[in-house]
Amino acid sequence: MKNIKLFCVSLGCDKNLVDTEKMLGVAGSLGVTFTDDETEADAILVNTCCFIGDAKEESVNTILEMARYKEEGKCQALIVAGCLAQRYKQEITDEIPEVDAILGTTSYEEIGKVLTRLFGEQEEEQQAKEGADGHISVFHSLSELPHNAKKRVVTTGGYYAFLKIAEGCDKRCTYCIIPSLRGPYRSVPMEQLLDEARELADSGVRELILVAQETTLYGKDIYGEKSLPKLLHELAGIPGIYWIRIQYCYPEEITDELIEAIKSEEKVCRYLDIPIQHASDRILRRMGRRTHKEELKERIAKLRREIPDIALRTTLISGFPGETREDHEELMEFVNEMGFERLGVFAYSAEEDTPAYSYPDQVPQEIKEERRDAIMELQQEIAFDHCEEMVGRILTVMIEGKVADEPAYVGRTYMDAPNVDGLIFVNADEMLMSGDFVKVKVTGAAEYDLIGEVYHESAE
């Protein structure tokens, strides 16, 4: 398959991006080459998302846009994978005839067999099922873990990579479709993760970002106990890895052992992503969340007490069905009191096949968006105050690139995850390389971002 060029679009979350990178690894092992020009592609792969309405719309529009290249370009095969494919397999088959193959969320690593089938190099034993209409579909049980891909093409630039430590979720929050699309919670065996992490480190990755629908429960299903602290200790022993960042920690599952691991392992960033979604006990109950406001306050206070320099990120939902003005004001007060360093808000999206979809007291879209914007306006003030407090501090920064036509670079501190948090702009006379870790003295703040200069101890 050495003459096949593949163009890929990866949509949605970082967990989906890991699936994409593994599909690219499988395709590359067959001799497929990659192109960033869709007009030159022989095959186009779209890895989709449908977590909320906007993501679903983006996925559908992207598939339709890529379908044009079957007439306007060289595309011979259009392949759709991911959550939209899992959820709307029949609709895609019926309404977008340009799609040649569909892969479910637990079968993405069958991309090699699909490409082989589509480009006329089918082996006698095919696992891809071809329908009467010519579509190829591959859907495995949602209780399975996808087969471990031996190779992976890191698309983040090479110096950080996401390490997906589990699939699926058992929480079943009333607004969330993920368990129906990704199945129950299944931890990836630790040795498999360590092998993958070593390979990433050998390829030049310096920051590992641990992701799952929920990272804090890692290992409970296969080892009988929460094993994230142990995994952190093992990962910290891998040469070449400088930072380890944890995302998607459910607050009720954060243990003393996890806090101690963050405190004791120098490589583990003093950063936690804790999606709490709301602060009104009434709304938390309706959401099916397993915490209440006072417990959240206690957990956050403990984290700040035990790890004084920790940066906390959270996500919230505005306008959940039944949310009153009082509930919204309670959430605003909570955000103001907690002072999260990083925070994002989504206007509630009603997803069919979830309990909240049929709740009778839906909040009008305009009000949902107004409340979202009000929270973000408050958070902007909080974030700016945090940034101003950083002025004068000396921080370790990972350089990610150079500012065009300026003697300056852009990077991130331990407080900033890629793509969702802030940046620091570093003035430097010397040449720095992407992936370098340098000491930077913070000299200014600008909303969510920092400004600084390379720090040399001898200059003090």
PDB file of C-alpha atoms in Angstrom, residues 171 214 216-217 226 249-260 262 272-276 290-308 310-314 334 337-338 340:
ATOM      1  CA  LYS A 171     -20.715   7.048  36.333  1.00  0.00           C
ATOM      2  CA  GLU A 214     -12.021   9.409  34.649  1.00  0.00           C
ATOM      3  CA  THR A 216      -8.880   8.666  39.390  1.00  0.00           C
ATOM      4  CA  LEU A 217     -10.493   5.212  39.192  1.00  0.00           C
ATOM      5  CA  LYS A 226      -7.277   2.541  42.735  1.00  0.00           C
ATOM      6  CA  CYS A 249     -10.035  13.615  38.140  1.00  0.00           C
ATOM      7  CA  TYR A 250     -13.424  13.115  39.727  1.00  0.00           C
ATOM      8  CA  PRO A 251     -13.310  14.944  43.085  1.00  0.00           C
ATOM      9  CA  GLU A 252     -14.943  12.179  45.115  1.00  0.00           C
ATOM     10  CA  GLU A 253     -12.287   9.686  43.974  1.00  0.00           C
ATOM     11  CA  ILE A 254      -9.220  11.746  44.948  1.00  0.00           C
ATOM     12  CA  THR A 255      -7.425   9.826  47.707  1.00  0.00           C
ATOM     13  CA  ASP A 256      -4.719  10.720  50.218  1.00  0.00           C
ATOM     14  CA  GLU A 257      -2.412   8.366  48.294  1.00  0.00           C
ATOM     15  CA  LEU A 258      -2.942  10.365  45.097  1.00  0.00           C
ATOM     16  CA  ILE A 259      -2.270  13.651  46.905  1.00  0.00           C
ATOM     17  CA  GLU A 260       0.925  12.179  48.371  1.00  0.00           C
ATOM     18  CA  ILE A 262       1.604  14.477  43.502  1.00  0.00           C
ATOM     19  CA  LEU A 272      -5.294  18.808  38.674  1.00  0.00           C
ATOM     20  CA  ASP A 273      -8.236  18.949  36.307  1.00  0.00           C
ATOM     21  CA  ILE A 274     -11.358  18.336  38.417  1.00  0.00           C
ATOM     22  CA  PRO A 275     -14.644  18.568  36.500  1.00  0.00           C
ATOM     23  CA  ILE A 276     -17.285  19.468  39.095  1.00  0.00           C
ATOM     24  CA  ARG A 290     -21.832  11.908  43.454  1.00  0.00           C
ATOM     25  CA  THR A 291     -20.666  14.960  45.370  1.00  0.00           C
ATOM     26  CA  HIS A 292     -22.272  17.893  47.148  1.00  0.00           C
ATOM     27  CA  LYS A 293     -21.078  21.461  47.596  1.00  0.00           C
ATOM     28  CA  GLU A 294     -19.598  21.109  51.064  1.00  0.00           C
ATOM     29  CA  GLU A 295     -17.680  18.002  50.029  1.00  0.00           C
ATOM     30  CA  LEU A 296     -16.315  19.886  47.018  1.00  0.00           C
ATOM     31  CA  LYS A 297     -15.229  22.756  49.258  1.00  0.00           C
ATOM     32  CA  GLU A 298     -13.537  20.366  51.676  1.00  0.00           C
ATOM     33  CA  ARG A 299     -11.719  18.505  48.880  1.00  0.00           C
ATOM     34  CA  ILE A 300     -10.495  21.715  47.256  1.00  0.00           C
ATOM     35  CA  ALA A 301      -9.379  23.121  50.622  1.00  0.00           C
ATOM     36  CA  LYS A 302      -7.448  19.934  51.350  1.00  0.00           C
ATOM     37  CA  LEU A 303      -5.704  20.030  47.976  1.00  0.00           C
ATOM     38  CA  ARG A 304      -4.659  23.639  48.522  1.00  0.00           C
ATOM     39  CA  ARG A 305      -3.547  22.908  52.077  1.00  0.00           C
ATOM     40  CA  GLU A 306      -1.512  19.839  51.157  1.00  0.00           C
ATOM     41  CA  ILE A 307      -0.121  21.203  47.862  1.00  0.00           C
ATOM     42  CA  PRO A 308       0.047  25.006  48.305  1.00  0.00           C
ATOM     43  CA  ILE A 310      -1.327  23.523  43.033  1.00  0.00           C
ATOM     44  CA  ALA A 311      -3.209  24.865  40.007  1.00  0.00           C
ATOM     45  CA  LEU A 312      -6.805  23.628  39.809  1.00  0.00           C
ATOM     46  CA  ARG A 313      -8.837  23.485  36.612  1.00  0.00           C
ATOM     47  CA  THR A 314     -12.532  22.695  36.466  1.00  0.00           C
ATOM     48  CA  PHE A 334     -18.845  29.216  44.518  1.00  0.00           C
ATOM     49  CA  GLU A 337     -14.946  31.734  46.528  1.00  0.00           C
ATOM     50  CA  MET A 338     -12.927  28.796  45.154  1.00  0.00           C
ATOM     51  CA  PHE A 340      -9.952  28.219  40.332  1.00  0.00           C
TER      52      PHE A 340
END
